[in-house]
PDB file of C-alpha atoms and ligand atoms in Angstrom:
ATOM      1  CA  MET A1230     -73.840 -35.070 -23.593  1.00 53.00           C
ATOM      2  CA  LYS A1231     -73.500 -33.439 -20.198  1.00 59.00           C
ATOM      3  CA  ILE A1232     -73.785 -36.019 -17.445  1.00 69.00           C
ATOM      4  CA  LEU A1233     -74.779 -35.501 -13.843  1.00 81.00           C
ATOM      5  CA  LEU A1234     -72.398 -36.629 -11.148  1.00 94.00           C
ATOM      6  CA  ASP A1235     -75.191 -37.866  -8.872  1.00 92.00           C
ATOM      7  CA  ASN A1236     -73.991 -40.875  -6.901  1.00 89.00           C
ATOM      8  CA  ARG A1237     -70.599 -40.999  -8.618  1.00 97.00           C
ATOM      9  CA  VAL A1238     -67.793 -41.757  -6.189  1.00 98.00           C
ATOM     10  CA  VAL A1239     -64.824 -39.480  -6.769  1.00 98.00           C
ATOM     11  CA  VAL A1240     -61.480 -40.047  -5.036  1.00 98.00           C
ATOM     12  CA  ILE A1241     -59.536 -36.796  -4.628  1.00 98.00           C
ATOM     13  CA  THR A1242     -55.991 -36.729  -3.253  1.00 98.00           C
ATOM     14  CA  GLY A1243     -54.737 -33.746  -1.257  1.00 98.00           C
ATOM     15  CA  ALA A1244     -58.128 -32.129  -0.642  1.00 98.00           C
ATOM     16  CA  GLY A1245     -57.162 -30.250   2.536  1.00 97.00           C
ATOM     17  CA  GLY A1246     -56.619 -26.988   0.668  1.00 96.00           C
ATOM     18  CA  GLY A1247     -55.970 -25.262  -2.638  1.00 97.00           C
ATOM     19  CA  ILE A1248     -57.108 -26.962  -5.842  1.00 98.00           C
ATOM     20  CA  GLY A1249     -58.117 -30.201  -4.106  1.00 98.00           C
ATOM     21  CA  LYS A1250     -60.457 -28.454  -1.672  1.00 98.00           C
ATOM     22  CA  ALA A1251     -62.041 -26.282  -4.379  1.00 98.00           C
ATOM     23  CA  THR A1252     -62.570 -29.401  -6.510  1.00 98.00           C
ATOM     24  CA  ALA A1253     -64.161 -31.302  -3.647  1.00 98.00           C
ATOM     25  CA  ILE A1254     -66.645 -28.468  -3.076  1.00 98.00           C
ATOM     26  CA  LYS A1255     -67.397 -28.093  -6.796  1.00 98.00           C
ATOM     27  CA  LEU A1256     -68.031 -31.815  -7.280  1.00 98.00           C
ATOM     28  CA  ALA A1257     -70.128 -32.017  -4.111  1.00 97.00           C
ATOM     29  CA  GLU A1258     -72.312 -29.224  -5.511  1.00 96.00           C
ATOM     30  CA  ALA A1259     -72.693 -31.312  -8.674  1.00 96.00           C
ATOM     31  CA  GLY A1260     -73.950 -34.303  -6.700  1.00 96.00           C
ATOM     32  CA  ALA A1261     -70.825 -36.465  -6.347  1.00 98.00           C
ATOM     33  CA  ASN A1262     -69.865 -38.452  -3.273  1.00 98.00           C
ATOM     34  CA  LEU A1263     -66.275 -38.022  -2.205  1.00 98.00           C
ATOM     35  CA  ALA A1264     -63.356 -39.983  -0.817  1.00 98.00           C
ATOM     36  CA  LEU A1265     -60.825 -37.424   0.411  1.00 98.00           C
ATOM     37  CA  LEU A1266     -57.563 -39.288   0.303  1.00 98.00           C
ATOM     38  CA  GLY A1267     -54.301 -38.363   2.019  1.00 95.00           C
ATOM     39  CA  GLY A1268     -52.978 -35.241   3.660  1.00 95.00           C
ATOM     40  CA  HIS A1269     -51.292 -34.514   6.953  1.00 95.00           C
ATOM     41  CA  ASN A1270     -53.430 -31.654   8.263  1.00 96.00           C
ATOM     42  CA  ILE A1271     -56.481 -33.437   9.624  1.00 97.00           C
ATOM     43  CA  SER A1272     -58.373 -30.306  10.652  1.00 97.00           C
ATOM     44  CA  LYS A1273     -58.096 -28.922   7.104  1.00 97.00           C
ATOM     45  CA  ILE A1274     -59.381 -32.197   5.633  1.00 98.00           C
ATOM     46  CA  ASN A1275     -62.230 -32.237   8.138  1.00 97.00           C
ATOM     47  CA  GLN A1276     -63.107 -28.696   7.096  1.00 98.00           C
ATOM     48  CA  THR A1277     -63.329 -29.734   3.420  1.00 98.00           C
ATOM     49  CA  ALA A1278     -65.369 -32.791   4.397  1.00 98.00           C
ATOM     50  CA  GLU A1279     -67.829 -30.729   6.454  1.00 98.00           C
ATOM     51  CA  LEU A1280     -68.299 -28.200   3.653  1.00 98.00           C
ATOM     52  CA  ALA A1281     -68.949 -30.996   1.141  1.00 98.00           C
ATOM     53  CA  ARG A1282     -71.387 -32.708   3.513  1.00 98.00           C
ATOM     54  CA  SER A1283     -73.272 -29.451   3.978  1.00 98.00           C
ATOM     55  CA  LEU A1284     -73.831 -29.541   0.202  1.00 97.00           C
ATOM     56  CA  GLY A1285     -75.389 -32.997   0.426  1.00 96.00           C
ATOM     57  CA  ALA A1286     -72.397 -35.172  -0.445  1.00 97.00           C
ATOM     58  CA  ARG A1287     -71.498 -38.394   1.313  1.00 98.00           C
ATOM     59  CA  VAL A1288     -67.865 -37.961   2.308  1.00 98.00           C
ATOM     60  CA  PHE A1289     -65.280 -40.449   3.538  1.00 98.00           C
ATOM     61  CA  SER A1290     -61.929 -39.034   4.662  1.00 98.00           C
ATOM     62  CA  LEU A1291     -58.695 -40.988   4.830  1.00 98.00           C
ATOM     63  CA  PRO A1292     -55.905 -38.662   5.937  1.00 98.00           C
ATOM     64  CA  GLY A1293     -52.371 -40.011   5.698  1.00 98.00           C
ATOM     65  CA  ASP A1294     -49.119 -40.012   3.782  1.00 98.00           C
ATOM     66  CA  LEU A1295     -49.703 -40.976   0.160  1.00 98.00           C
ATOM     67  CA  THR A1296     -46.047 -41.904  -0.249  1.00 98.00           C
ATOM     68  CA  ASP A1297     -46.462 -44.654   2.366  1.00 96.00           C
ATOM     69  CA  ASP A1298     -47.072 -47.953   0.561  1.00 92.00           C
ATOM     70  CA  ASN A1299     -48.837 -49.509   3.552  1.00 94.00           C
ATOM     71  CA  PHE A1300     -51.290 -46.619   3.655  1.00 95.00           C
ATOM     72  CA  LEU A1301     -51.895 -46.838  -0.102  1.00 93.00           C
ATOM     73  CA  ALA A1302     -52.424 -50.599   0.101  1.00 89.00           C
ATOM     74  CA  SER A1303     -55.211 -50.250   2.666  1.00 94.00           C
ATOM     75  CA  CYS A1304     -57.035 -47.175   1.451  1.00 95.00           C
ATOM     76  CA  ILE A1305     -58.719 -48.471  -1.721  1.00 96.00           C
ATOM     77  CA  ASP A1306     -60.245 -51.402   0.190  1.00 96.00           C
ATOM     78  CA  LYS A1307     -61.552 -48.972   2.808  1.00 98.00           C
ATOM     79  CA  ILE A1308     -63.118 -46.726   0.164  1.00 98.00           C
ATOM     80  CA  LEU A1309     -64.784 -49.754  -1.455  1.00 98.00           C
ATOM     81  CA  ASP A1310     -66.048 -50.985   1.912  1.00 98.00           C
ATOM     82  CA  HIS A1311     -67.560 -47.543   2.475  1.00 98.00           C
ATOM     83  CA  PHE A1312     -69.013 -46.744  -0.961  1.00 98.00           C
ATOM     84  CA  GLY A1313     -68.948 -50.027  -2.914  1.00 98.00           C
ATOM     85  CA  GLN A1314     -67.690 -48.312  -6.077  1.00 98.00           C
ATOM     86  CA  ILE A1315     -65.080 -45.913  -7.476  1.00 98.00           C
ATOM     87  CA  ASP A1316     -65.883 -43.934 -10.635  1.00 98.00           C
ATOM     88  CA  VAL A1317     -63.241 -41.232 -10.750  1.00 98.00           C
ATOM     89  CA  LEU A1318     -59.709 -40.698  -9.417  1.00 98.00           C
ATOM     90  CA  ILE A1319     -58.266 -37.182  -9.244  1.00 99.00           C
ATOM     91  CA  ASN A1320     -54.507 -37.252  -8.685  1.00 98.00           C
ATOM     92  CA  ASN A1321     -54.074 -33.789  -7.210  1.00 98.00           C
ATOM     93  CA  ALA A1322     -51.710 -34.098  -4.205  1.00 98.00           C
ATOM     94  CA  GLY A1323     -48.256 -32.766  -4.933  1.00 98.00           C
ATOM     95  CA  ILE A1324     -45.343 -30.739  -3.676  1.00 97.00           C
ATOM     96  CA  ALA A1325     -43.094 -28.114  -5.222  1.00 96.00           C
ATOM     97  CA  HIS A1326     -39.553 -26.947  -4.645  1.00 94.00           C
ATOM     98  CA  ASN A1327     -37.768 -23.789  -5.674  1.00 93.00           C
ATOM     99  CA  ALA A1328     -33.952 -23.919  -5.867  1.00 95.00           C
ATOM    100  CA  PRO A1329     -31.224 -23.684  -8.492  1.00 97.00           C
ATOM    101  CA  PHE A1330     -30.467 -27.012 -10.188  1.00 98.00           C
ATOM    102  CA  GLU A1331     -26.970 -27.093  -8.674  1.00 98.00           C
ATOM    103  CA  LYS A1332     -28.386 -26.780  -5.173  1.00 98.00           C
ATOM    104  CA  THR A1333     -31.215 -29.285  -5.601  1.00 98.00           C
ATOM    105  CA  ASP A1334     -30.192 -32.470  -3.773  1.00 97.00           C
ATOM    106  CA  VAL A1335     -31.125 -35.728  -5.443  1.00 98.00           C
ATOM    107  CA  GLU A1336     -33.065 -36.564  -2.248  1.00 98.00           C
ATOM    108  CA  VAL A1337     -35.347 -33.624  -3.088  1.00 98.00           C
ATOM    109  CA  LEU A1338     -35.870 -35.007  -6.600  1.00 98.00           C
ATOM    110  CA  ASP A1339     -36.714 -38.430  -5.124  1.00 98.00           C
ATOM    111  CA  LYS A1340     -39.173 -36.874  -2.644  1.00 98.00           C
ATOM    112  CA  ILE A1341     -40.943 -34.851  -5.344  1.00 98.00           C
ATOM    113  CA  TYR A1342     -41.103 -37.824  -7.717  1.00 98.00           C
ATOM    114  CA  ARG A1343     -42.523 -40.021  -5.022  1.00 98.00           C
ATOM    115  CA  ILE A1344     -45.671 -37.938  -4.477  1.00 98.00           C
ATOM    116  CA  ASN A1345     -45.971 -36.192  -7.870  1.00 98.00           C
ATOM    117  CA  VAL A1346     -45.334 -39.246 -10.084  1.00 98.00           C
ATOM    118  CA  ARG A1347     -45.146 -42.534  -8.202  1.00 98.00           C
ATOM    119  CA  THR A1348     -48.303 -42.015  -6.125  1.00 98.00           C
ATOM    120  CA  PRO A1349     -50.523 -41.223  -9.174  1.00 98.00           C
ATOM    121  CA  PHE A1350     -49.015 -44.263 -10.941  1.00 98.00           C
ATOM    122  CA  VAL A1351     -49.706 -46.616  -8.026  1.00 98.00           C
ATOM    123  CA  LEU A1352     -53.164 -45.224  -7.239  1.00 98.00           C
ATOM    124  CA  SER A1353     -54.241 -45.367 -10.882  1.00 98.00           C
ATOM    125  CA  GLN A1354     -53.215 -49.037 -11.003  1.00 98.00           C
ATOM    126  CA  LYS A1355     -55.092 -49.779  -7.796  1.00 97.00           C
ATOM    127  CA  VAL A1356     -58.387 -48.145  -8.863  1.00 98.00           C
ATOM    128  CA  LEU A1357     -58.351 -49.487 -12.436  1.00 98.00           C
ATOM    129  CA  PRO A1358     -60.253 -52.737 -11.780  1.00 98.00           C
ATOM    130  CA  TYR A1359     -63.069 -50.682 -10.202  1.00 98.00           C
ATOM    131  CA  LEU A1360     -63.068 -47.979 -12.897  1.00 98.00           C
ATOM    132  CA  ARG A1361     -63.695 -50.801 -15.375  1.00 98.00           C
ATOM    133  CA  LEU A1362     -67.025 -51.387 -13.629  1.00 98.00           C
ATOM    134  CA  SER A1363     -68.145 -47.748 -14.062  1.00 97.00           C
ATOM    135  CA  ASP A1364     -69.939 -46.298 -17.093  1.00 95.00           C
ATOM    136  CA  HIS A1365     -68.331 -42.889 -16.535  1.00 94.00           C
ATOM    137  CA  ALA A1366     -64.830 -43.767 -15.465  1.00 98.00           C
ATOM    138  CA  ALA A1367     -62.114 -41.140 -15.468  1.00 98.00           C
ATOM    139  CA  ILE A1368     -58.703 -40.348 -14.086  1.00 98.00           C
ATOM    140  CA  VAL A1369     -57.725 -36.677 -13.845  1.00 98.00           C
ATOM    141  CA  ASN A1370     -54.034 -35.950 -13.353  1.00 98.00           C
ATOM    142  CA  ILE A1371     -53.066 -32.467 -12.192  1.00 98.00           C
ATOM    143  CA  SER A1372     -49.822 -31.689 -13.975  1.00 98.00           C
ATOM    144  CA  SER A1373     -48.777 -28.058 -14.549  1.00 96.00           C
ATOM    145  CA  SER A1374     -47.592 -25.643 -17.181  1.00 93.00           C
ATOM    146  CA  LEU A1375     -44.256 -26.975 -15.862  1.00 94.00           C
ATOM    147  CA  GLY A1376     -45.308 -30.220 -17.560  1.00 97.00           C
ATOM    148  CA  HIS A1377     -44.562 -28.386 -20.817  1.00 95.00           C
ATOM    149  CA  LYS A1378     -42.002 -25.796 -19.848  1.00 93.00           C
ATOM    150  CA  GLY A1379     -38.989 -25.275 -17.640  1.00 93.00           C
ATOM    151  CA  TYR A1380     -38.411 -22.256 -15.449  1.00 89.00           C
ATOM    152  CA  ALA A1381     -35.211 -21.453 -13.592  1.00 92.00           C
ATOM    153  CA  GLY A1382     -35.278 -22.894 -10.083  1.00 94.00           C
ATOM    154  CA  GLN A1383     -37.811 -25.577 -11.005  1.00 94.00           C
ATOM    155  CA  SER A1384     -35.700 -28.501 -12.283  1.00 97.00           C
ATOM    156  CA  ALA A1385     -37.074 -31.160  -9.905  1.00 98.00           C
ATOM    157  CA  TYR A1386     -40.684 -29.972 -10.039  1.00 97.00           C
ATOM    158  CA  ALA A1387     -40.611 -29.557 -13.842  1.00 97.00           C
ATOM    159  CA  ALA A1388     -39.132 -33.048 -14.223  1.00 98.00           C
ATOM    160  CA  SER A1389     -41.949 -34.501 -12.108  1.00 98.00           C
ATOM    161  CA  LYS A1390     -44.719 -32.651 -13.948  1.00 98.00           C
ATOM    162  CA  HIS A1391     -43.299 -33.604 -17.376  1.00 98.00           C
ATOM    163  CA  ALA A1392     -43.210 -37.206 -16.143  1.00 98.00           C
ATOM    164  CA  LEU A1393     -46.797 -37.097 -14.878  1.00 98.00           C
ATOM    165  CA  ARG A1394     -47.977 -35.610 -18.164  1.00 98.00           C
ATOM    166  CA  GLY A1395     -46.175 -38.297 -20.192  1.00 98.00           C
ATOM    167  CA  MET A1396     -47.511 -41.064 -18.000  1.00 98.00           C
ATOM    168  CA  SER A1397     -51.019 -39.644 -18.259  1.00 98.00           C
ATOM    169  CA  LYS A1398     -50.875 -39.587 -22.077  1.00 98.00           C
ATOM    170  CA  ALA A1399     -49.641 -43.181 -22.241  1.00 98.00           C
ATOM    171  CA  ILE A1400     -52.349 -44.428 -19.865  1.00 98.00           C
ATOM    172  CA  ALA A1401     -54.974 -42.482 -21.849  1.00 98.00           C
ATOM    173  CA  ASN A1402     -53.901 -44.317 -25.014  1.00 97.00           C
ATOM    174  CA  GLU A1403     -54.057 -47.681 -23.266  1.00 97.00           C
ATOM    175  CA  LEU A1404     -57.487 -47.217 -21.715  1.00 97.00           C
ATOM    176  CA  TYR A1405     -59.560 -45.218 -24.205  1.00 94.00           C
ATOM    177  CA  THR A1406     -60.876 -48.338 -25.950  1.00 94.00           C
ATOM    178  CA  GLU A1407     -62.402 -49.355 -22.618  1.00 96.00           C
ATOM    179  CA  GLY A1408     -64.245 -46.044 -22.244  1.00 95.00           C
ATOM    180  CA  ILE A1409     -61.994 -44.886 -19.408  1.00 98.00           C
ATOM    181  CA  ARG A1410     -61.030 -41.241 -19.872  1.00 98.00           C
ATOM    182  CA  VAL A1411     -57.621 -40.069 -18.671  1.00 98.00           C
ATOM    183  CA  HIS A1412     -57.300 -36.284 -18.600  1.00 98.00           C
ATOM    184  CA  THR A1413     -54.271 -34.111 -17.887  1.00 98.00           C
ATOM    185  CA  VAL A1414     -54.865 -30.625 -16.477  1.00 98.00           C
ATOM    186  CA  CYS A1415     -51.931 -28.213 -16.730  1.00 97.00           C
ATOM    187  CA  PRO A1416     -52.590 -24.983 -14.799  1.00 95.00           C
ATOM    188  CA  GLY A1417     -50.306 -21.980 -14.701  1.00 91.00           C
ATOM    189  CA  GLY A1418     -49.833 -20.217 -11.363  1.00 89.00           C
ATOM    190  CA  VAL A1419     -52.836 -20.823  -9.096  1.00 93.00           C
ATOM    191  CA  TYR A1420     -53.389 -18.816  -5.926  1.00 92.00           C
ATOM    192  CA  THR A1421     -52.743 -21.538  -3.301  1.00 92.00           C
ATOM    193  CA  ASP A1422     -50.248 -22.238  -0.498  1.00 87.00           C
ATOM    194  CA  MET A1423     -48.007 -23.944  -3.048  1.00 87.00           C
ATOM    195  CA  LEU A1424     -47.475 -20.833  -5.129  1.00 82.00           C
ATOM    196  CA  SER A1425     -45.330 -19.085  -2.541  1.00 75.00           C
ATOM    197  CA  VAL A1426     -43.100 -22.195  -2.339  1.00 73.00           C
ATOM    198  CA  ALA A1427     -42.848 -22.816  -6.068  1.00 74.00           C
ATOM    199  CA  ARG A1428     -42.657 -19.251  -7.338  1.00 74.00           C
ATOM    200  CA  PRO A1429     -41.747 -16.806  -4.550  1.00 74.00           C
ATOM    201  CA  ASP A1430     -40.950 -14.300  -7.321  1.00 76.00           C
ATOM    202  CA  LEU A1431     -44.627 -13.982  -8.333  1.00 74.00           C
ATOM    203  CA  SER A1432     -47.206 -11.709  -6.784  1.00 74.00           C
ATOM    204  CA  SER A1433     -50.686 -13.090  -6.173  1.00 73.00           C
ATOM    205  CA  GLU A1434     -52.325 -10.320  -8.187  1.00 75.00           C
ATOM    206  CA  GLY A1435     -54.494 -11.629 -11.037  1.00 76.00           C
ATOM    207  CA  MET A1436     -53.668 -15.274 -10.388  1.00 85.00           C
ATOM    208  CA  ILE A1437     -55.811 -18.180 -11.515  1.00 92.00           C
ATOM    209  CA  MET A1438     -58.020 -19.187  -8.581  1.00 94.00           C
ATOM    210  CA  PRO A1439     -58.449 -22.771  -7.315  1.00 97.00           C
ATOM    211  CA  ASP A1440     -62.127 -22.557  -8.252  1.00 97.00           C
ATOM    212  CA  ASP A1441     -61.159 -21.933 -11.909  1.00 97.00           C
ATOM    213  CA  VAL A1442     -59.306 -25.249 -11.963  1.00 98.00           C
ATOM    214  CA  ALA A1443     -62.163 -26.987 -10.136  1.00 98.00           C
ATOM    215  CA  GLU A1444     -64.614 -25.691 -12.763  1.00 98.00           C
ATOM    216  CA  THR A1445     -62.425 -27.174 -15.507  1.00 98.00           C
ATOM    217  CA  ILE A1446     -62.308 -30.535 -13.757  1.00 98.00           C
ATOM    218  CA  LEU A1447     -66.097 -30.524 -13.385  1.00 98.00           C
ATOM    219  CA  PHE A1448     -66.398 -29.795 -17.111  1.00 97.00           C
ATOM    220  CA  LEU A1449     -64.092 -32.713 -17.961  1.00 97.00           C
ATOM    221  CA  LEU A1450     -66.155 -35.095 -15.856  1.00 97.00           C
ATOM    222  CA  GLN A1451     -69.474 -33.904 -17.252  1.00 95.00           C
ATOM    223  CA  TYR A1452     -68.507 -33.589 -20.899  1.00 92.00           C
ATOM    224  CA  ARG A1453     -68.719 -37.037 -22.450  1.00 89.00           C
ATOM    225  CA  THR A1454     -69.328 -37.093 -26.159  1.00 88.00           C
ATOM    226  CA  ASN A1455     -67.516 -38.842 -28.997  1.00 88.00           C
ATOM    227  CA  ALA A1456     -64.931 -36.089 -28.682  1.00 91.00           C
ATOM    228  CA  VAL A1457     -62.345 -36.871 -26.025  1.00 92.00           C
ATOM    229  CA  ILE A1458     -60.397 -34.139 -24.250  1.00 94.00           C
ATOM    230  CA  ASP A1459     -56.953 -35.479 -23.388  1.00 95.00           C
ATOM    231  CA  GLU A1460     -55.366 -32.358 -21.971  1.00 96.00           C
ATOM    232  CA  ILE A1461     -56.341 -28.872 -20.867  1.00 96.00           C
ATOM    233  CA  ASN A1462     -53.862 -26.050 -20.371  1.00 95.00           C
ATOM    234  CA  ILE A1463     -54.986 -23.189 -18.134  1.00 94.00           C
ATOM    235  CA  ARG A1464     -53.255 -19.835 -18.020  1.00 88.00           C
ATOM    236  CA  ARG A1465     -54.186 -16.461 -16.627  1.00 84.00           C
ATOM    237  CA  GLU A1466     -55.956 -13.932 -18.761  1.00 77.00           C
ATOM    238  CA  GLY A1467     -54.489 -10.744 -20.095  1.00 68.00           C
ATOM    239  CA  LYS A1468     -51.080 -10.294 -18.561  1.00 62.00           C
ATOM    240  CA  PRO A1469     -47.962 -12.139 -19.706  1.00 59.00           C
ATOM    241  CA  PRO A1470     -48.330 -15.740 -18.567  1.00 53.00           C
ATOM    242  CA  TYR A1471     -47.078 -16.272 -15.028  1.00 53.00           C
ATOM    243  CA  GLU A1472     -46.856 -20.009 -14.785  1.00 53.00           C
ATOM    244  CA  ILE A1473     -45.476 -22.659 -12.484  1.00 51.00           C
TER     245      ILE A1473
HETATM  246  N1  NAP B1680     -50.643 -23.724  -7.181  1.00 62.59           N
HETATM  247  C1  NAP B1680     -50.203 -23.710  -8.416  1.00 62.59           C
HETATM  248  O1  NAP B1680     -49.785 -22.650  -8.946  1.00 62.59           O
HETATM  249  C2  NAP B1680     -50.214 -24.959  -9.254  1.00 62.59           C
HETATM  250  C3  NAP B1680     -50.024 -24.844 -10.640  1.00 62.59           C
HETATM  251  C4  NAP B1680     -50.013 -25.981 -11.425  1.00 62.59           C
HETATM  252  C5  NAP B1680     -50.207 -27.226 -10.840  1.00 62.59           C
HETATM  253  N2  NAP B1680     -50.381 -27.325  -9.497  1.00 62.59           N
HETATM  254  C6  NAP B1680     -50.565 -28.669  -8.935  1.00 62.59           C
HETATM  255  O2  NAP B1680     -51.850 -28.734  -8.343  1.00 62.59           O
HETATM  256  C7  NAP B1680     -51.843 -29.718  -7.294  1.00 62.59           C
HETATM  257  C8  NAP B1680     -52.446 -29.097  -6.041  1.00 62.59           C
HETATM  258  O3  NAP B1680     -51.609 -28.038  -5.614  1.00 62.59           O
HETATM  259  P1  NAP B1680     -52.107 -26.785  -4.766  1.00 62.59           P
HETATM  260  O4  NAP B1680     -51.587 -25.591  -5.428  1.00 62.59           O
HETATM  261  O5  NAP B1680     -53.555 -26.897  -4.453  1.00 62.59           O
HETATM  262  O6  NAP B1680     -51.201 -26.986  -3.472  1.00 62.59           O
HETATM  263  P2  NAP B1680     -51.509 -27.202  -1.938  1.00 62.59           P
HETATM  264  O7  NAP B1680     -52.561 -26.277  -1.454  1.00 62.59           O
HETATM  265  O8  NAP B1680     -50.171 -27.204  -1.296  1.00 62.59           O
HETATM  266  O9  NAP B1680     -52.132 -28.680  -1.927  1.00 62.59           O
HETATM  267  C9  NAP B1680     -51.347 -29.825  -2.100  1.00 62.59           C
HETATM  268  C10 NAP B1680     -52.005 -30.936  -1.323  1.00 62.59           C
HETATM  269  O10 NAP B1680     -51.225 -32.139  -1.494  1.00 62.59           O
HETATM  270  C11 NAP B1680     -51.139 -32.784  -0.238  1.00 62.59           C
HETATM  271  N3  NAP B1680     -49.929 -33.598  -0.140  1.00 62.59           N
HETATM  272  C12 NAP B1680     -48.665 -33.252  -0.469  1.00 62.59           C
HETATM  273  N4  NAP B1680     -47.829 -34.272  -0.194  1.00 62.59           N
HETATM  274  C13 NAP B1680     -48.592 -35.283   0.307  1.00 62.59           C
HETATM  275  C14 NAP B1680     -48.331 -36.588   0.773  1.00 62.59           C
HETATM  276  N5  NAP B1680     -47.076 -37.115   0.792  1.00 62.59           N
HETATM  277  N6  NAP B1680     -49.352 -37.346   1.220  1.00 62.59           N
HETATM  278  C15 NAP B1680     -50.604 -36.853   1.229  1.00 62.59           C
HETATM  279  N7  NAP B1680     -50.937 -35.627   0.799  1.00 62.59           N
HETATM  280  C16 NAP B1680     -49.940 -34.855   0.353  1.00 62.59           C
HETATM  281  C17 NAP B1680     -51.088 -31.657   0.778  1.00 62.59           C
HETATM  282  O11 NAP B1680     -51.527 -32.114   2.031  1.00 62.59           O
HETATM  283  P3  NAP B1680     -50.663 -31.825   3.373  1.00 62.59           P
HETATM  284  O12 NAP B1680     -50.128 -30.423   3.236  1.00 62.59           O
HETATM  285  O13 NAP B1680     -51.635 -31.986   4.467  1.00 62.59           O
HETATM  286  O14 NAP B1680     -49.600 -32.861   3.337  1.00 62.59           O
HETATM  287  C18 NAP B1680     -52.063 -30.648   0.177  1.00 62.59           C
HETATM  288  O15 NAP B1680     -53.381 -30.871   0.617  1.00 62.59           O
HETATM  289  C19 NAP B1680     -50.378 -30.147  -7.144  1.00 62.59           C
HETATM  290  O16 NAP B1680     -50.168 -31.366  -7.807  1.00 62.59           O
HETATM  291  C20 NAP B1680     -49.607 -29.032  -7.829  1.00 62.59           C
HETATM  292  O17 NAP B1680     -48.357 -29.459  -8.312  1.00 62.59           O
HETATM  293  C21 NAP B1680     -50.398 -26.220  -8.695  1.00 62.59           C
END
C-alpha cells in the first residue's frame, strides 16, 4: 500500500544542502510537514525552508550544532510544541574526511563519530516515544557504500558509516514488532559538497544526484506493506561503481 505523507511531520537533519535539501523538497511535494534540524549555514537552511513552504509544507527550522547536547535536549520539545507530533526522523547530517589512516588523528575520528553515529543514536532515542504514537513511524539513517566497504583514505568515515549501519540494523530488529520501520540507505558517490571532501579523486561526471536519493527515501516512506525494506544500496548506473 502506498501511503500519502499528508500531515506527517518529518524531522530531517542537515537539510541546508545536498541530500538533506533534496529530501526536504521531495517530501514537501508529497505533502509532508518538515522540521529542518541542525546546520550552521542559516541562509542555506532558510532557502530550503522557503522552497518547501512554496510547495505548501509547514516548515519549522532549528539551525544549530547537532553535536551539542544542550541543543539536542531542547530541539525535540520545540518541534513538539510547534507541530504536536513526530512521525519520521531522517538522520542525514554527516561529515567526511579524506586522509591516510596513519595521518588521521584520533580527534578526527571522535569528531566524525560524534555527528555520524552519536547524534543519530541520541536523536533516535529522543524521538522514539513520539514515533510510538504514529501509525506510520519510521527512522531513515543515511549510511553509505562505505558502510559496507573500505576505500583508501577513508578509515574514519568508513568506521562511522559501518557503525551507523550496524546500529540501524539492531534498532530495526528491536522496533519492528511495534510497527516502527528503521531503514538504512547506503548511497555511492552523490554529487554534493561532501563529495569533493570525501573523494577528491572522483570527477562529478555521471554521479548519483541528491534527488535520486531523495526519491528513494520517499519510496521507503510511502511503501508500507507486509514486506519490510531494511536497507537500500544505491550505486551509479553503467560505469564501474564510484562510491564513497
Ligand atoms: N555525497 C555523497 O557522496 C554521499 C554518499 C553516501 C552517503 N552520504 C551521506 O549523506 C549525508 C548527507 O551528505 P551530503 O552529501 O548531502 O553532504 P552535505 O551537502 O555536506 O550535507 C551535510 C549536512 O550535514 C550538516 N552537518 C554536518 N555536521 C553538522 C553538525 N555538527 N551539526 C549540524 N549539522 C551538521 C551540514 O550542515 P552545515 O554545513 O551547515 O554544518 C550539511 O547540511 C551524510 O550523512 C553523508 O555521509 C553522502
